[in-house]
Amino acid sequence: MTDCDKCEQLLQGYLDRELSDTEVTEAELHLDGCDYCRRRYRFEESLRTYVRTTAAERMPPGLMAKLAQLRTTDPGTFTV
Amino acid sequence: MGEPDTAEPDEARRIAAEARDRVRFEEEALALADQVYRVARRFVSTREEAEDLVQDTYARAFRSWQSYTPGTNLRAWLLRILTNLNVDRGRRLQRRPDETPLEEHDYYLANTVAASGGEQVLDQDRVVERLSQDSIVTALSSLPDDFRDVVVLVDIGDFSYADAAQILDVPIGTVMSRLHRGRRLLKSKLAEEAVA
């Protein structure tokens, strides 16, 4: 397995912050020295940010009031 | 020791404590509504369905609040209810995962967009600028359910692999492979959109 294959395996976990410290070091060492993987990393990272920001839709107005009506307790009797 | 009967005050204190816990639970759950809705919205095709799903989720959560263990991840607990309701009611956008093997390399999106612009050198930073908000929503909704669920939970819900595994009741390895496949599919769908 080449370093790039290994990095390909690590990239997803690296971007999702799911790697162990050892794996993070391994991935970063490779990224430092490999232009191809580094560009891929930047691309994947911008794509994730894009998905996260564009596809997230705020709750419509009025829904919170409907949810509050489903409560079984009296609102305002206790504040978190 | 001077109290003639301690049973009644104890019972009253227990009931009062339970009422406080219940109010606290409901307020903490409501504080997460916007985050729950964001995930729900991408699980179903319309805003109305998402609103219904979130309302059903909260109705069930408020009824079965005692099965929640305080101190654990309440957002994941709510999403577990929501995911089960969504599956039970057949509201999912598609029924079966697409098992067709992917030919495209992960770099497909970037390469396709670059090629369509006649660029010799791949400009990574500008690729996503060419995509519209509609393209990502369309691409996400076209993913097979099993893949979309994981992508939505991790990328939009910001859940860890472990939380996503718990919510969907699948092993963590399944989350990782579905995520990998789901994102690859997403990229190839986006590439189609980008050059269309």
mmCIF file of C-alpha atoms in Angstrom:
data_model
loop_
_atom_site.group_PDB
_atom_site.id
_atom_site.type_symbol
_atom_site.label_atom_id
_atom_site.label_comp_id
_atom_site.label_asym_id
_atom_site.label_seq_id
_atom_site.Cartn_x
_atom_site.Cartn_y
_atom_site.Cartn_z
ATOM 1 C CA MET A 1 0.000 0.000 0.000
ATOM 2 C CA THR A 2 1.423 3.386 -0.987
ATOM 3 C CA ASP A 3 1.396 6.401 1.303
ATOM 4 C CA CYS A 4 -1.346 7.987 -0.828
ATOM 5 C CA ASP A 5 -3.539 4.873 -0.489
ATOM 6 C CA LYS A 6 -3.038 4.986 3.240
ATOM 7 C CA CYS A 7 -3.811 8.703 3.314
ATOM 8 C CA GLU A 8 -6.942 8.109 1.253
ATOM 9 C CA GLN A 9 -8.060 5.706 3.960
ATOM 10 C CA LEU A 10 -7.321 8.228 6.694
ATOM 11 C CA LEU A 11 -8.741 11.291 4.959
ATOM 12 C CA GLN A 12 -12.389 10.711 5.854
ATOM 13 C CA GLY A 13 -11.671 10.163 9.541
ATOM 14 C CA TYR A 14 -9.243 13.072 9.547
ATOM 15 C CA LEU A 15 -11.858 15.453 8.117
ATOM 16 C CA ASP A 16 -14.488 14.165 10.541
ATOM 17 C CA ARG A 17 -12.077 14.417 13.507
ATOM 18 C CA GLU A 18 -12.478 10.747 14.279
ATOM 19 C CA LEU A 19 -8.810 9.632 14.170
ATOM 20 C CA SER A 20 -6.568 8.674 17.052
ATOM 21 C CA ASP A 21 -3.606 10.969 17.834
ATOM 22 C CA THR A 22 -1.219 8.531 16.142
ATOM 23 C CA GLU A 23 -3.350 8.428 12.991
ATOM 24 C CA VAL A 24 -3.657 12.226 12.940
ATOM 25 C CA THR A 25 0.158 12.535 13.053
ATOM 26 C CA GLU A 26 0.457 9.938 10.296
ATOM 27 C CA ALA A 27 -2.072 11.741 8.079
ATOM 28 C CA GLU A 28 -0.532 15.161 8.697
ATOM 29 C CA LEU A 29 2.985 13.927 7.954
ATOM 30 C CA HIS A 30 1.788 12.629 4.617
ATOM 31 C CA LEU A 31 -0.277 15.755 3.829
ATOM 32 C CA ASP A 32 2.763 17.944 4.522
ATOM 33 C CA GLY A 33 4.760 16.183 1.847
ATOM 34 C CA CYS A 34 2.111 15.346 -0.777
ATOM 35 C CA ASP A 35 0.639 18.082 -2.950
ATOM 36 C CA TYR A 36 -1.985 15.781 -4.486
ATOM 37 C CA CYS A 37 -3.426 14.660 -1.149
ATOM 38 C CA ARG A 38 -3.239 18.170 0.262
ATOM 39 C CA ARG A 39 -5.312 19.570 -2.611
ATOM 40 C CA ARG A 40 -7.766 16.740 -2.180
ATOM 41 C CA TYR A 41 -7.984 17.482 1.516
ATOM 42 C CA ARG A 42 -8.748 21.152 0.838
ATOM 43 C CA PHE A 43 -11.372 20.219 -1.701
ATOM 44 C CA GLU A 44 -13.063 17.715 0.611
ATOM 45 C CA GLU A 45 -12.985 20.199 3.448
ATOM 46 C CA SER A 46 -14.609 22.967 1.383
ATOM 47 C CA LEU A 47 -17.237 20.516 0.141
ATOM 48 C CA ARG A 48 -18.140 19.522 3.707
ATOM 49 C CA THR A 49 -18.404 23.153 4.774
ATOM 50 C CA TYR A 50 -20.572 23.799 1.740
ATOM 51 C CA VAL A 51 -22.919 20.895 2.497
ATOM 52 C CA ARG A 52 -23.113 21.898 6.159
ATOM 53 C CA THR A 53 -23.946 25.532 5.468
ATOM 54 C CA THR A 54 -26.161 25.286 2.375
ATOM 55 C CA ALA A 55 -28.287 22.278 3.241
ATOM 56 C CA ALA A 56 -29.051 23.313 6.807
ATOM 57 C CA GLU A 57 -32.474 24.923 6.927
ATOM 58 C CA ARG A 58 -33.686 26.736 10.004
ATOM 59 C CA MET A 59 -36.830 25.699 11.831
ATOM 60 C CA PRO A 60 -39.897 27.459 10.374
ATOM 61 C CA PRO A 61 -41.503 30.140 12.544
ATOM 62 C CA GLY A 62 -44.398 28.736 14.508
ATOM 63 C CA LEU A 63 -43.020 25.238 14.942
ATOM 64 C CA MET A 64 -41.579 25.991 18.371
ATOM 65 C CA ALA A 65 -45.010 27.115 19.598
ATOM 66 C CA LYS A 66 -46.557 23.871 18.300
ATOM 67 C CA LEU A 67 -43.876 21.824 20.070
ATOM 68 C CA ALA A 68 -44.373 23.772 23.293
ATOM 69 C CA GLN A 69 -48.077 22.887 23.151
ATOM 70 C CA LEU A 70 -47.113 19.216 23.255
ATOM 71 C CA ARG A 71 -45.561 19.684 26.690
ATOM 72 C CA THR A 72 -47.081 17.767 29.521
ATOM 73 C CA THR A 73 -45.836 20.198 32.140
ATOM 74 C CA ASP A 74 -46.647 23.810 32.780
ATOM 75 C CA PRO A 75 -44.016 25.996 31.100
ATOM 76 C CA GLY A 76 -42.249 28.454 33.323
ATOM 77 C CA THR A 77 -42.547 26.472 36.523
ATOM 78 C CA PHE A 78 -38.866 25.646 36.349
ATOM 79 C CA THR A 79 -36.086 27.221 34.351
ATOM 80 C CA VAL A 80 -33.084 25.226 33.191
ATOM 81 C CA MET B 1 -38.309 12.316 64.492
ATOM 82 C CA GLY B 2 -40.934 14.688 65.796
ATOM 83 C CA GLU B 3 -43.062 14.284 62.627
ATOM 84 C CA PRO B 4 -46.086 12.115 63.306
ATOM 85 C CA ASP B 5 -46.200 10.751 59.749
ATOM 86 C CA THR B 6 -43.237 11.079 57.345
ATOM 87 C CA ALA B 7 -44.666 8.944 54.526
ATOM 88 C CA GLU B 8 -46.838 11.662 53.080
ATOM 89 C CA PRO B 9 -44.196 14.431 52.947
ATOM 90 C CA ASP B 10 -41.710 11.951 51.385
ATOM 91 C CA GLU B 11 -44.197 11.087 48.707
ATOM 92 C CA ALA B 12 -44.909 14.751 48.120
ATOM 93 C CA ARG B 13 -41.179 15.468 47.806
ATOM 94 C CA ARG B 14 -40.760 12.590 45.357
ATOM 95 C CA ILE B 15 -43.604 13.856 43.208
ATOM 96 C CA ALA B 16 -42.217 17.389 43.287
ATOM 97 C CA ALA B 17 -38.739 16.163 42.315
ATOM 98 C CA GLU B 18 -40.151 14.149 39.424
ATOM 99 C CA ALA B 19 -42.123 17.147 38.220
ATOM 100 C CA ARG B 20 -38.953 19.252 38.277
ATOM 101 C CA ASP B 21 -37.023 16.604 36.328
ATOM 102 C CA ARG B 22 -39.799 16.419 33.796
ATOM 103 C CA VAL B 23 -39.937 20.177 33.269
ATOM 104 C CA ARG B 24 -36.162 20.251 32.930
ATOM 105 C CA PHE B 25 -36.272 17.429 30.373
ATOM 106 C CA GLU B 26 -38.910 19.183 28.299
ATOM 107 C CA GLU B 27 -37.029 22.485 28.329
ATOM 108 C CA GLU B 28 -33.739 20.855 27.360
ATOM 109 C CA ALA B 29 -35.458 18.943 24.559
ATOM 110 C CA LEU B 30 -37.159 22.089 23.236
ATOM 111 C CA ALA B 31 -33.840 23.946 23.238
ATOM 112 C CA LEU B 32 -32.613 21.368 20.678
ATOM 113 C CA ALA B 33 -35.629 21.715 18.361
ATOM 114 C CA ASP B 34 -33.869 23.752 15.697
ATOM 115 C CA GLN B 35 -31.023 21.231 15.452
ATOM 116 C CA VAL B 36 -33.485 18.332 15.333
ATOM 117 C CA TYR B 37 -35.465 20.084 12.596
ATOM 118 C CA ARG B 38 -32.340 20.638 10.450
ATOM 119 C CA VAL B 39 -31.742 16.903 10.302
ATOM 120 C CA ALA B 40 -35.435 16.074 9.870
ATOM 121 C CA ARG B 41 -35.730 18.497 6.972
ATOM 122 C CA ARG B 42 -33.125 16.568 4.961
ATOM 123 C CA PHE B 43 -34.641 13.189 5.821
ATOM 124 C CA VAL B 44 -37.933 14.003 4.076
ATOM 125 C CA SER B 45 -38.865 15.840 0.913
ATOM 126 C CA THR B 46 -41.096 18.662 2.121
ATOM 127 C CA ARG B 47 -41.087 21.208 4.932
ATOM 128 C CA GLU B 48 -44.553 20.054 6.026
ATOM 129 C CA GLU B 49 -43.355 16.450 6.402
ATOM 130 C CA ALA B 50 -40.369 17.645 8.393
ATOM 131 C CA GLU B 51 -42.629 19.668 10.713
ATOM 132 C CA ASP B 52 -44.926 16.659 11.216
ATOM 133 C CA LEU B 53 -41.980 14.400 11.897
ATOM 134 C CA VAL B 54 -40.512 16.765 14.472
ATOM 135 C CA GLN B 55 -43.893 17.193 16.182
ATOM 136 C CA ASP B 56 -44.415 13.409 16.326
ATOM 137 C CA THR B 57 -40.897 13.039 17.709
ATOM 138 C CA TYR B 58 -41.495 15.544 20.493
ATOM 139 C CA ALA B 59 -44.909 14.087 21.316
ATOM 140 C CA ARG B 60 -43.284 10.670 21.776
ATOM 141 C CA ALA B 61 -40.277 12.096 23.621
ATOM 142 C CA PHE B 62 -42.487 13.930 26.110
ATOM 143 C CA ARG B 63 -44.505 10.762 26.710
ATOM 144 C CA SER B 64 -41.500 8.497 27.211
ATOM 145 C CA TRP B 65 -39.176 10.988 28.884
ATOM 146 C CA GLN B 66 -38.396 8.531 31.688
ATOM 147 C CA SER B 67 -36.579 6.213 29.291
ATOM 148 C CA TYR B 68 -33.995 8.961 28.690
ATOM 149 C CA THR B 69 -30.924 8.615 30.905
ATOM 150 C CA PRO B 70 -29.925 12.056 32.241
ATOM 151 C CA GLY B 71 -26.360 12.988 31.332
ATOM 152 C CA THR B 72 -26.398 11.087 28.027
ATOM 153 C CA ASN B 73 -26.698 12.746 24.617
ATOM 154 C CA LEU B 74 -30.263 14.078 24.484
ATOM 155 C CA ARG B 75 -29.953 15.234 20.874
ATOM 156 C CA ALA B 76 -28.938 11.711 19.808
ATOM 157 C CA TRP B 77 -31.808 10.280 21.864
ATOM 158 C CA LEU B 78 -34.307 12.560 20.085
ATOM 159 C CA LEU B 79 -32.832 11.712 16.689
ATOM 160 C CA ARG B 80 -33.137 8.007 17.456
ATOM 161 C CA ILE B 81 -36.885 8.495 18.001
ATOM 162 C CA LEU B 82 -37.153 10.608 14.864
ATOM 163 C CA THR B 83 -35.276 8.092 12.725
ATOM 164 C CA ASN B 84 -37.453 5.213 13.932
ATOM 165 C CA LEU B 85 -40.653 7.178 13.319
ATOM 166 C CA ASN B 86 -39.463 8.089 9.849
ATOM 167 C CA VAL B 87 -38.718 4.472 8.970
ATOM 168 C CA ASP B 88 -41.945 3.165 10.569
ATOM 169 C CA ARG B 89 -44.133 5.533 8.644
ATOM 170 C CA GLY B 90 -42.546 4.844 5.300
ATOM 171 C CA ARG B 91 -41.843 8.517 4.778
ATOM 172 C CA ARG B 92 -38.395 7.869 3.499
ATOM 173 C CA LEU B 93 -37.666 9.213 0.081
ATOM 174 C CA GLN B 94 -36.518 5.907 -1.377
ATOM 175 C CA ARG B 95 -36.883 2.390 -0.149
ATOM 176 C CA ARG B 96 -33.645 0.618 -0.939
ATOM 177 C CA PRO B 97 -29.975 1.535 -1.114
ATOM 178 C CA ASP B 98 -28.489 1.675 -4.573
ATOM 179 C CA GLU B 99 -26.051 -1.200 -4.767
ATOM 180 C CA THR B 100 -24.634 -0.231 -8.161
ATOM 181 C CA PRO B 101 -20.850 -0.085 -7.860
ATOM 182 C CA LEU B 102 -19.361 3.324 -8.338
ATOM 183 C CA GLU B 103 -16.978 3.761 -11.202
ATOM 184 C CA GLU B 104 -16.150 7.349 -10.418
ATOM 185 C CA HIS B 105 -13.062 8.236 -8.533
ATOM 186 C CA ASP B 106 -13.490 10.492 -5.512
ATOM 187 C CA TYR B 107 -11.953 13.271 -7.519
ATOM 188 C CA TYR B 108 -14.716 13.038 -10.096
ATOM 189 C CA LEU B 109 -16.558 16.168 -9.029
ATOM 190 C CA ALA B 110 -13.509 18.367 -9.032
ATOM 191 C CA ASN B 111 -12.275 16.985 -12.334
ATOM 192 C CA THR B 112 -15.649 17.224 -14.038
ATOM 193 C CA VAL B 113 -16.235 20.792 -12.974
ATOM 194 C CA ALA B 114 -12.725 21.758 -13.965
ATOM 195 C CA ALA B 115 -13.069 20.050 -17.343
ATOM 196 C CA SER B 116 -16.374 21.798 -18.047
ATOM 197 C CA GLY B 117 -14.676 25.137 -17.533
ATOM 198 C CA GLY B 118 -11.841 24.206 -19.828
ATOM 199 C CA GLU B 119 -9.354 24.697 -17.031
ATOM 200 C CA GLN B 120 -6.006 23.048 -17.366
ATOM 201 C CA VAL B 121 -5.130 23.374 -13.734
ATOM 202 C CA LEU B 122 -7.611 22.245 -11.132
ATOM 203 C CA ASP B 123 -8.671 25.142 -8.944
ATOM 204 C CA GLN B 124 -9.892 23.350 -5.839
ATOM 205 C CA ASP B 125 -11.089 26.387 -4.000
ATOM 206 C CA ARG B 126 -13.417 27.513 -6.755
ATOM 207 C CA VAL B 127 -15.153 24.219 -7.466
ATOM 208 C CA VAL B 128 -17.841 24.524 -4.816
ATOM 209 C CA GLU B 129 -18.516 28.139 -5.769
ATOM 210 C CA ARG B 130 -20.085 26.843 -8.956
ATOM 211 C CA LEU B 131 -22.684 24.829 -7.117
ATOM 212 C CA SER B 132 -26.029 26.331 -6.126
ATOM 213 C CA GLN B 133 -27.977 25.719 -2.930
ATOM 214 C CA ASP B 134 -30.537 23.802 -4.970
ATOM 215 C CA SER B 135 -27.887 21.417 -6.299
ATOM 216 C CA ILE B 136 -26.860 20.223 -2.872
ATOM 217 C CA VAL B 137 -30.465 19.777 -1.724
ATOM 218 C CA THR B 138 -31.358 17.895 -4.910
ATOM 219 C CA ALA B 139 -28.215 15.772 -4.717
ATOM 220 C CA LEU B 140 -28.831 14.893 -1.062
ATOM 221 C CA SER B 141 -32.456 13.947 -1.667
ATOM 222 C CA SER B 142 -31.461 11.696 -4.556
ATOM 223 C CA LEU B 143 -29.166 9.563 -2.374
ATOM 224 C CA PRO B 144 -30.450 6.143 -1.300
ATOM 225 C CA ASP B 145 -31.927 6.370 2.219
ATOM 226 C CA ASP B 146 -29.253 4.416 4.051
ATOM 227 C CA PHE B 147 -26.476 6.577 2.649
ATOM 228 C CA ARG B 148 -28.329 9.857 3.006
ATOM 229 C CA ASP B 149 -29.221 9.177 6.651
ATOM 230 C CA VAL B 150 -25.549 8.846 7.570
ATOM 231 C CA VAL B 151 -24.382 11.830 5.516
ATOM 232 C CA VAL B 152 -27.145 14.014 7.004
ATOM 233 C CA LEU B 153 -26.416 12.909 10.586
ATOM 234 C CA VAL B 154 -22.655 13.450 10.314
ATOM 235 C CA ASP B 155 -22.430 16.431 7.942
ATOM 236 C CA ILE B 156 -25.543 18.405 8.885
ATOM 237 C CA GLY B 157 -26.306 17.042 12.350
ATOM 238 C CA ASP B 158 -22.609 17.103 13.287
ATOM 239 C CA PHE B 159 -22.912 13.758 15.054
ATOM 240 C CA SER B 160 -19.888 11.559 15.748
ATOM 241 C CA TYR B 161 -19.642 8.149 14.065
ATOM 242 C CA ALA B 162 -20.501 6.570 17.424
ATOM 243 C CA ASP B 163 -23.648 8.684 17.848
ATOM 244 C CA ALA B 164 -24.740 8.035 14.263
ATOM 245 C CA ALA B 165 -24.232 4.296 14.833
ATOM 246 C CA GLN B 166 -26.379 4.450 17.960
ATOM 247 C CA ILE B 167 -29.117 6.509 16.284
ATOM 248 C CA LEU B 168 -29.337 4.186 13.284
ATOM 249 C CA ASP B 169 -28.708 1.026 15.324
ATOM 250 C CA VAL B 170 -25.899 -0.170 13.046
ATOM 251 C CA PRO B 171 -22.220 -0.956 13.752
ATOM 252 C CA ILE B 172 -19.756 1.925 13.552
ATOM 253 C CA GLY B 173 -18.011 0.273 10.583
ATOM 254 C CA THR B 174 -21.299 0.421 8.683
ATOM 255 C CA VAL B 175 -21.560 4.138 9.424
ATOM 256 C CA MET B 176 -18.059 4.670 8.045
ATOM 257 C CA SER B 177 -18.611 2.691 4.860
ATOM 258 C CA ARG B 178 -22.045 4.230 4.193
ATOM 259 C CA LEU B 179 -20.588 7.666 4.793
ATOM 260 C CA HIS B 180 -17.758 7.029 2.381
ATOM 261 C CA ARG B 181 -20.094 5.646 -0.279
ATOM 262 C CA GLY B 182 -22.731 8.303 0.372
ATOM 263 C CA ARG B 183 -20.250 11.125 -0.055
ATOM 264 C CA ARG B 184 -18.870 9.607 -3.240
ATOM 265 C CA LEU B 185 -22.387 9.360 -4.645
ATOM 266 C CA LEU B 186 -23.084 12.913 -3.536
ATOM 267 C CA LYS B 187 -20.008 14.138 -5.346
ATOM 268 C CA SER B 188 -20.950 12.378 -8.555
ATOM 269 C CA LYS B 189 -24.524 13.781 -8.341
ATOM 270 C CA LEU B 190 -23.124 17.264 -7.744
ATOM 271 C CA ALA B 191 -20.820 16.837 -10.699
ATOM 272 C CA GLU B 192 -23.825 15.999 -12.894
ATOM 273 C CA GLU B 193 -25.582 19.122 -11.604
ATOM 274 C CA ALA B 194 -22.522 21.275 -12.050
ATOM 275 C CA VAL B 195 -22.110 20.447 -15.730
ATOM 276 C CA ALA B 196 -25.821 20.258 -16.568
#
